[in-house]
Coordinates of C-alpha atoms in Angstrom, one line a residue:
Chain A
X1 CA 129.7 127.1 -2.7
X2 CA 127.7 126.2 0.1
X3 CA 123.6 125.8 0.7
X4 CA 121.7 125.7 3.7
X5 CA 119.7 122.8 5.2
X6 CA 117.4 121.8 7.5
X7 CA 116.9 118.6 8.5
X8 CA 113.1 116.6 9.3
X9 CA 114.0 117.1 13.0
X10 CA 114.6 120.9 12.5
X11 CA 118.7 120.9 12.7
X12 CA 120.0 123.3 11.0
X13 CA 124.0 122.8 9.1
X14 CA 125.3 124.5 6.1
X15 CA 126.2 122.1 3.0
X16 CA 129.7 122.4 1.3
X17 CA 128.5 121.6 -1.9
X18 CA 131.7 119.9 -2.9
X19 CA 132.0 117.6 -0.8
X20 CA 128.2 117.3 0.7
X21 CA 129.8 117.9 3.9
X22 CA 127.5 119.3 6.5
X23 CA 129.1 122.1 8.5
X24 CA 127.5 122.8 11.9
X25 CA 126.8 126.8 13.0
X26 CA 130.0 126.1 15.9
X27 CA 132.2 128.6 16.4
X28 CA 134.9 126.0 16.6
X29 CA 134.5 124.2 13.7
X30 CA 137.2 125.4 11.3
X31 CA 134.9 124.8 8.5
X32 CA 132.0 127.2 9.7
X33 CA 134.8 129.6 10.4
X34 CA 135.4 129.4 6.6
X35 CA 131.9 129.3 5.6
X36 CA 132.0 132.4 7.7
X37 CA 134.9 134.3 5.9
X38 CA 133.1 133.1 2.1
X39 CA 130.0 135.1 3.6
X40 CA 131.7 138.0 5.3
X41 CA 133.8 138.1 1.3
X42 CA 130.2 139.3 0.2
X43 CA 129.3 135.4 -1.0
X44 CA 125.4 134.6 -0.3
X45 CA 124.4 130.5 -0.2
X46 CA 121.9 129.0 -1.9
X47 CA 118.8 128.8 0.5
X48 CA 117.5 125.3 2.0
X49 CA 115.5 123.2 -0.3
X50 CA 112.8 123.0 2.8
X51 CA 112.9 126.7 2.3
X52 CA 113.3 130.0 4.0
X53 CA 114.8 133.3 2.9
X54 CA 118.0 134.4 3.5
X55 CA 118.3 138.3 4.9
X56 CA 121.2 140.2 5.3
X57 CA 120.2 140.3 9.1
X58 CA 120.5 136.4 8.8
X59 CA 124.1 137.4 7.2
X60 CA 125.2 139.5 9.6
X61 CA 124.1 137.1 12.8
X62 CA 125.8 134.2 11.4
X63 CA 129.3 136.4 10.5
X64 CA 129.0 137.2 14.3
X65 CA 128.2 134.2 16.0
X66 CA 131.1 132.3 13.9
X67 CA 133.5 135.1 13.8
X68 CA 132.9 136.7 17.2
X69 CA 136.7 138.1 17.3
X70 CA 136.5 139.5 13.9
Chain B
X1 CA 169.1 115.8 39.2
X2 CA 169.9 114.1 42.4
X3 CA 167.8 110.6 42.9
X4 CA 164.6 111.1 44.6
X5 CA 165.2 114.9 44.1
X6 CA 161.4 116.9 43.2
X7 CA 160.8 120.2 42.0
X8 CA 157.4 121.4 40.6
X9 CA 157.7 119.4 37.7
X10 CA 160.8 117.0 37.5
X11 CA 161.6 113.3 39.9
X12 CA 165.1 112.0 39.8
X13 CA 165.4 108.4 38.9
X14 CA 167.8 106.3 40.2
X15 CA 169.4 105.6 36.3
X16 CA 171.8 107.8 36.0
X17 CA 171.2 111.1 33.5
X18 CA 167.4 110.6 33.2
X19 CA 164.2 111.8 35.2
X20 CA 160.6 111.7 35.5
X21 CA 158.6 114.3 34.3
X22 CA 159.3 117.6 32.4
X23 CA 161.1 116.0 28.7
X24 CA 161.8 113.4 30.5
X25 CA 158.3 111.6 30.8
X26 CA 157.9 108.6 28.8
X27 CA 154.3 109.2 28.7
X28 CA 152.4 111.6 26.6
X29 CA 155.3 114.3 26.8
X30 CA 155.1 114.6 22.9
X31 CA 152.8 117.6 22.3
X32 CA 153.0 116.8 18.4
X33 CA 149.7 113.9 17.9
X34 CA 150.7 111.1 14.9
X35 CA 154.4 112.8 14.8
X36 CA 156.0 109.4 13.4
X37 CA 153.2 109.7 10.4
X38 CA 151.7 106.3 11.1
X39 CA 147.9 106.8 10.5
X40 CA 146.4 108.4 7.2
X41 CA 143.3 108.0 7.7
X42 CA 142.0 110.2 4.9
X43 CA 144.5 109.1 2.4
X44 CA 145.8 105.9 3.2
X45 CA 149.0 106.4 1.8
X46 CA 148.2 107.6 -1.8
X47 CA 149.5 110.9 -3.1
X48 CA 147.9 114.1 -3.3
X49 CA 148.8 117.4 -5.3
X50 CA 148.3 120.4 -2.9
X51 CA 145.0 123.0 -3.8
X52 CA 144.8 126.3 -4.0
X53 CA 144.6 128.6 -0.8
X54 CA 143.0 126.1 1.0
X55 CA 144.9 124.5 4.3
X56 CA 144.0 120.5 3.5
X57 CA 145.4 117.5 5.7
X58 CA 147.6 115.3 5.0
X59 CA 148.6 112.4 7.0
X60 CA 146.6 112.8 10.1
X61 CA 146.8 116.0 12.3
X62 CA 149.5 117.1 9.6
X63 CA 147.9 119.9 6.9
X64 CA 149.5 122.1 4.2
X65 CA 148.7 125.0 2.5
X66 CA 150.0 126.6 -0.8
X67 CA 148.8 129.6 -2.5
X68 CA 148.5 128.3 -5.8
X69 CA 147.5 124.6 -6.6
X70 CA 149.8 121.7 -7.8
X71 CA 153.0 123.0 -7.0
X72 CA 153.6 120.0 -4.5
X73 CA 152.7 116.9 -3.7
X74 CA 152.3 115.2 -0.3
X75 CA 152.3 111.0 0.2
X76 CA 153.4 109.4 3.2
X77 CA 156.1 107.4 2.8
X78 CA 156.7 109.2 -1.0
X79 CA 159.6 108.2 -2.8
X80 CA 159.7 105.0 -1.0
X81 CA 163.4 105.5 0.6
X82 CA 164.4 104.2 4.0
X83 CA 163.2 105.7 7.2
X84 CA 165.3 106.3 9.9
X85 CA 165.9 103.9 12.3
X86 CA 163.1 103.2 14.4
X87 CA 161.0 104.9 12.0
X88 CA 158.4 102.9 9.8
X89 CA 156.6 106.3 8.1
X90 CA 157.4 110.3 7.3
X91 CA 155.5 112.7 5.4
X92 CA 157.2 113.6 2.1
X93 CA 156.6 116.4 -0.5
X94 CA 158.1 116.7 -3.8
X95 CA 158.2 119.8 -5.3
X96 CA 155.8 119.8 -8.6
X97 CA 157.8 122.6 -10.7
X98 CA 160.3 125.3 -10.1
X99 CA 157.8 127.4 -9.4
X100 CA 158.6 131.4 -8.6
X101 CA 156.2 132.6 -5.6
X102 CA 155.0 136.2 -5.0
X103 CA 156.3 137.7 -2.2
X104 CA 153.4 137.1 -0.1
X105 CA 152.7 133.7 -1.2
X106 CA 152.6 131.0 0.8
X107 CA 153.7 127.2 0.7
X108 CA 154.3 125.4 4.3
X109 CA 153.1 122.3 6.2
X110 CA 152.3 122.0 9.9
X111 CA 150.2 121.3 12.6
X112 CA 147.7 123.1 15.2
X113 CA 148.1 121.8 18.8
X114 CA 145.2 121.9 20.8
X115 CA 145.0 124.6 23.6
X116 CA 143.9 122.0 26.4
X117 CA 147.0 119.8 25.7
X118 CA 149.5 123.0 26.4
X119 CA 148.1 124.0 29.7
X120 CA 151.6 122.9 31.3
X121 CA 153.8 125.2 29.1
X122 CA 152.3 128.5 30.6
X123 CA 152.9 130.4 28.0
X124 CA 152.0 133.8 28.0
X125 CA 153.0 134.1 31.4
X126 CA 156.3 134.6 33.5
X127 CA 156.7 131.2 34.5
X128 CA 156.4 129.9 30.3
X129 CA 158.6 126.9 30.0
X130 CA 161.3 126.0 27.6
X131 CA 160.3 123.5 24.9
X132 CA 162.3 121.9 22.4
X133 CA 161.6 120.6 18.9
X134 CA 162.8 117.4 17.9
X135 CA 162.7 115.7 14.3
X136 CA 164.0 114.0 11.4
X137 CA 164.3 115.3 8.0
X138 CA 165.6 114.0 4.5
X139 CA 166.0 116.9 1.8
X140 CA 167.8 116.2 -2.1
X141 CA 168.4 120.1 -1.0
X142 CA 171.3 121.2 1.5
X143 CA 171.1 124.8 3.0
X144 CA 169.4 126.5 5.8
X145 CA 165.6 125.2 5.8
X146 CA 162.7 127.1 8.5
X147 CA 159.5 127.3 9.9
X148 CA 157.9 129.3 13.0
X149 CA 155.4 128.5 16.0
X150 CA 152.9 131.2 16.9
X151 CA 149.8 131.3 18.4
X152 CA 146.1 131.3 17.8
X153 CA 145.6 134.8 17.2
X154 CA 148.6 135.0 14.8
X155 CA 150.4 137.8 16.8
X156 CA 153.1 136.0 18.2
X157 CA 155.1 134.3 16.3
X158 CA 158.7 132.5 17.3
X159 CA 160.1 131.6 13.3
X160 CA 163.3 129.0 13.7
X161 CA 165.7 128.0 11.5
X162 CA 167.9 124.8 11.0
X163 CA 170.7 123.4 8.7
X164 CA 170.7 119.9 6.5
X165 CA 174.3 119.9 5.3
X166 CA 174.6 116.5 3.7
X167 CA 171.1 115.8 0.4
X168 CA 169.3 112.1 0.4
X169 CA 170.3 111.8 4.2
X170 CA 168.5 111.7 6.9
X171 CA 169.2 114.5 9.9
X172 CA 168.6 114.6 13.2
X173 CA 167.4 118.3 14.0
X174 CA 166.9 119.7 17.7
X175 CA 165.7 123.5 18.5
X176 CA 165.2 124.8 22.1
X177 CA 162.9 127.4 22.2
X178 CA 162.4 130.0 25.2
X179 CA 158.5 130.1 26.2
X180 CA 156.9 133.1 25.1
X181 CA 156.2 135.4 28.4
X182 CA 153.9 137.5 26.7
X183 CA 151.1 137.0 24.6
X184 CA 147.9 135.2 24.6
X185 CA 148.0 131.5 24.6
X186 CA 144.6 129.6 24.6
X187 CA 144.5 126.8 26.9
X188 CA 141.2 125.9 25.1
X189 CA 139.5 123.4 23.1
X190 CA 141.0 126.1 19.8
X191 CA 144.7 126.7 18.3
X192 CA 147.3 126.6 21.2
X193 CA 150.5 126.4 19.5
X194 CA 150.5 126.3 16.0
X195 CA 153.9 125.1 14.0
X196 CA 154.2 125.7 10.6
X197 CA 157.3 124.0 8.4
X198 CA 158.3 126.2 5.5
X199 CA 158.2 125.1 2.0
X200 CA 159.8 127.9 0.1
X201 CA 157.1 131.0 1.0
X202 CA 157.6 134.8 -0.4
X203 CA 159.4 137.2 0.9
X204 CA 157.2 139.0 3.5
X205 CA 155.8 135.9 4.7
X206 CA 159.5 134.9 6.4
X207 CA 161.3 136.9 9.5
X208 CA 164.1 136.7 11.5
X209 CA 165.1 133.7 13.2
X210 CA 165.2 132.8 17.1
X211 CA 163.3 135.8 18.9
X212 CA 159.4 136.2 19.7
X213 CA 157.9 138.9 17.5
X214 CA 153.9 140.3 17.0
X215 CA 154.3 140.3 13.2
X216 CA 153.5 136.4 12.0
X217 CA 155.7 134.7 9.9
X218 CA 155.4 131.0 8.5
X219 CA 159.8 130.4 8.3
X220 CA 162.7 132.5 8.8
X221 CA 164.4 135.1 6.1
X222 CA 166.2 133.6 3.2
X223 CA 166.0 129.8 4.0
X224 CA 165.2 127.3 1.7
X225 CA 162.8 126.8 -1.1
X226 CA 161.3 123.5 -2.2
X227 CA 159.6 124.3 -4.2
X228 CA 161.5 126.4 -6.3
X229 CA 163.3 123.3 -7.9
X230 CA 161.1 120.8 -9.8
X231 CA 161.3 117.3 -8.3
X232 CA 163.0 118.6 -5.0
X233 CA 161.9 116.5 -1.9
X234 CA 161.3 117.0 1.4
X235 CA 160.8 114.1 4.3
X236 CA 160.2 114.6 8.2
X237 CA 158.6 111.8 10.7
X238 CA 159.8 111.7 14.3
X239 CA 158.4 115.1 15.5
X240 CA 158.6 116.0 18.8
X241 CA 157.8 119.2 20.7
X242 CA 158.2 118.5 24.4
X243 CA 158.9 120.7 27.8
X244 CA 162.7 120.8 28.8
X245 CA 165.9 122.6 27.1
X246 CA 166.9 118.8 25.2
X247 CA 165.9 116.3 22.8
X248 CA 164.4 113.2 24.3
X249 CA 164.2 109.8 23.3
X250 CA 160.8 110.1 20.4
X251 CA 157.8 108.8 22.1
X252 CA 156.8 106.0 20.8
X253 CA 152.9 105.4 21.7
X254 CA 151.0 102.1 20.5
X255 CA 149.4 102.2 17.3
X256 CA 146.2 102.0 18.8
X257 CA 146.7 105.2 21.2
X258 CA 147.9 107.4 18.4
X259 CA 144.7 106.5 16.2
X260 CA 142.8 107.5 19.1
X261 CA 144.3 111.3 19.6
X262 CA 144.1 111.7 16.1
X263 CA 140.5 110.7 16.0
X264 CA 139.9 113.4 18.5
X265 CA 140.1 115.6 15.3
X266 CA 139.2 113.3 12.3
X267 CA 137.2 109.9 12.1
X268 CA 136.0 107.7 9.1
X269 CA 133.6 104.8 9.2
X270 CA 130.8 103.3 7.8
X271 CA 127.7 102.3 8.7
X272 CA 124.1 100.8 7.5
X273 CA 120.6 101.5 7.7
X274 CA 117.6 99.8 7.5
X275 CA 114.1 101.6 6.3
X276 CA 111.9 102.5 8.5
X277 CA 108.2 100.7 7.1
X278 CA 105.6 103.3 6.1
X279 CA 107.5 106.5 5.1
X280 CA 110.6 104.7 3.3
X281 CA 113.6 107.0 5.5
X282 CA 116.5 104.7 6.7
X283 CA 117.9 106.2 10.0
X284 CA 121.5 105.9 10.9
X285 CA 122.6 106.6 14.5
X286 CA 126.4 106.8 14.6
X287 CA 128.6 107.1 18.1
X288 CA 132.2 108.1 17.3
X289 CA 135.1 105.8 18.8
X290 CA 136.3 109.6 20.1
X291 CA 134.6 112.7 21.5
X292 CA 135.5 115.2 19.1
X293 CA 137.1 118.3 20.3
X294 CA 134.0 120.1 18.6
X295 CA 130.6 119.5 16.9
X296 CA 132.4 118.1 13.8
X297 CA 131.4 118.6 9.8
X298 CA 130.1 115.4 8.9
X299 CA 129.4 113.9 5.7
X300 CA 127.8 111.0 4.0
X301 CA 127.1 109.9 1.0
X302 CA 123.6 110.7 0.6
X303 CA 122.5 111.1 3.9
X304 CA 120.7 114.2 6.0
X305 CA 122.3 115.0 9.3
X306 CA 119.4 115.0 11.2
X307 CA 121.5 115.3 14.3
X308 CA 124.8 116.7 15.1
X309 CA 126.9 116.6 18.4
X310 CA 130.7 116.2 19.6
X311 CA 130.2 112.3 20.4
X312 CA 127.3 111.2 17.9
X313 CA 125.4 112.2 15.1
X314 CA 122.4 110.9 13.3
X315 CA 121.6 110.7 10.1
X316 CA 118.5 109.7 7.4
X317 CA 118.5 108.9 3.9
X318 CA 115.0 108.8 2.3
X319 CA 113.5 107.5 -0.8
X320 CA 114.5 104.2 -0.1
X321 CA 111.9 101.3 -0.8
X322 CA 110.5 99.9 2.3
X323 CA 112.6 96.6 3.3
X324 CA 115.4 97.9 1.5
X325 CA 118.8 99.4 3.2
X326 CA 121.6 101.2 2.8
X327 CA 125.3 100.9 3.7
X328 CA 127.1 104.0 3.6
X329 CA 130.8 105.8 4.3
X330 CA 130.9 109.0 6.4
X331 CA 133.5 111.0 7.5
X332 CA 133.5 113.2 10.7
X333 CA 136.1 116.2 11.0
X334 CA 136.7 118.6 13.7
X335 CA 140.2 119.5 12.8
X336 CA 141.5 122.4 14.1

């Protein structure tokens, strides 16, 4: 399971909720590429306790820009 | 080669038999990072049972992968026997149960080379170079053992077999492999070459040894299962994939070099962090003893990355009191 995050200074990572690890939105990180795959699998996160929505057009951006070859 | 004798790639020495450059190189002509299974950063030597369907590392730039969890474990130096000589570490597995796979299952160990470090190989293209795989394994099993190399994109794929004829003894295996002319190799900062050491996957998940092929394959047909027999062991240290059609001499690099290629990919530390007076937040700023070969996942305990890059990151913990601080572990990964 994974949730978004957004930090004071505005970054933006995804958190593995496992482990607490905070996975960056780079293509080449093997993690995002994962977190990637879990969304393209149908799998939604939990939104950012700063808040925010998240859209399927959110969805489909971040499948794309992580998963560009697939 | 003749002394003084140069080609595009190769000096003759004047000591008989050996040369400069090509397999010859005593420097850095090891593709295979931490291939003696010295640093462990992650588990410092402690065994670990393998998870489900997810590709985890073990000693450092070494991961595995099995379908379903527990049917392995992996420790460095498991079983405590005797490395071979020269040797101070391997990377042992011990088969969990006698566990029956599907045919599509599967149960390997391996590692991803970076695409910048096999720019000299040329593979892919008409002048791809011969490379040969070098290491030392210990088996309680005899028989044909396997495993493949293949690229990023998984459609080419080069699956190898060898033989370990004598159990509880360690064997010196050597494979020359042709360089694939065909296919796309990334000379990137993503997969280059990826080798993969078979386990004991299904069926359709092994081919036919010693040709390049599009289909993928993690080992070759009808080799040798660990883990189908409970307690069976498997030990390798001394890897070495290197340009030239023989075996060199391993590469031994200093301690201190190896740690630092494999914390191109994965780096631990910890730091401290004292508040900040008026709003209670303890910044961390953290520079890693390595660029990473890409913005890495970071994590610690109970910090906010407020800032992520290849060679830094920064991080905050609030709700501390004012004066107070904090001294935390984090872990950096940009494994491939």
């Amino acid at each position: 399971m994974y949730k978004l995050s957004k930090s004071m200074s505005g970054y933006e990572c995804v958190i593995r909720l496992e482990d607490n690890a905070c996975i960056p939105f780079d293509p080449a990180n093997r993690d995002a590429e994962e977190f990637a795959s879990w969304l393209k699998s149908g799998n939604v996160p939990e939104p950012a306790e700063e808040g925010g929505t998240i859209t399927p057009e959110w969805i489909a951006d971040t499948i794309a820009k992580l998963l560009p070859n697939a | 080669m003749a002394y003084g004798t140069v080609n595009a790639d190769v000096i003759g020495t004047s000591v008989a038999g050996s040369n400069l450059g090509a397999g010859n190189a005593t420097l850095m002509k090891n593709k295979i990072i931490n291939g003696a299974c010295v640093i462990d950063q992650r588990n410092a030597g402690a065994s670990v049972s393998n998870v489900a369907a997810t590709a985890t590392y073990a000693v450092d730039r070494w991961k595995y992968y099995g379908t379903s969890a527990s049917k392995f474990t992996i420790q460095q130096n498991a079983g405590s026997i005797t490395p071979p000589v020269g040797y101070i570490n391997y990377l042992g597995f011990t088969s969990s149960a006698a566990t029956v796979v599907g045919t599509s299952d599967i149960y390997v160990f391996g590692q991803p080379i970076e695409g910048l470090n096999i720019t000299d190989l040329a593979w892919g293209t008409a002048n791809a170079k011969t490379v040969t795989l070098s290491f030392w394994v210990y088996s309680s099993l005899t028989g044909t053992f396997s495993g493949a190399l293949g690229n990023n994109a998984a459609n080419r794929c080069y699956p190898f077999s060898y033989t370990i004829s004598s159990a509880n003894t360690w064997t010196q295996i050597s494979l020359t492999i042709a360089g694939d002319t065909t296919g796309t190799w990334l000379t990137t900062n993503a997969i280059g070459i990826q080798i993969w050491f078979n386990l004991g996957s299904g069926s359709t998940q092994l081919g036919t040894a010693g040709a390049w092929g599009s289909t993928f394959y993690y080992g070759a047909t009808s080799s040798q299962s660990i883990i189908a027999t409970n307690g069976a062991t498997f030990y390798i240290t001394g890897v070495q994939l290197e340009v030239g059609s023989n075996a060199t001499g391993f590469e031994y690099r200093q301690y201190g070099q190896e740690l630092a290629l494999c914390q191109r990919y994965y780096e631990k530390g910890s730091a401290g962090a004292g508040s900040r007076s008026g709003d209670n937040i303890c910044y961390t700023y953290i520079n890693y003893k390595q660029e990473k070969r890409a913005v890495p996942t970071f994590a610690g305990v109970s910090q906010t990355l407020n800032a992520n890059y290849t060679d830094s990151a920064q991080c905050y913990q609030a709700g501390l009191g004012s004066a107070s601080n904090s001294l935390f572990t984090w872990t950096s990964s940009a494994e491939l």
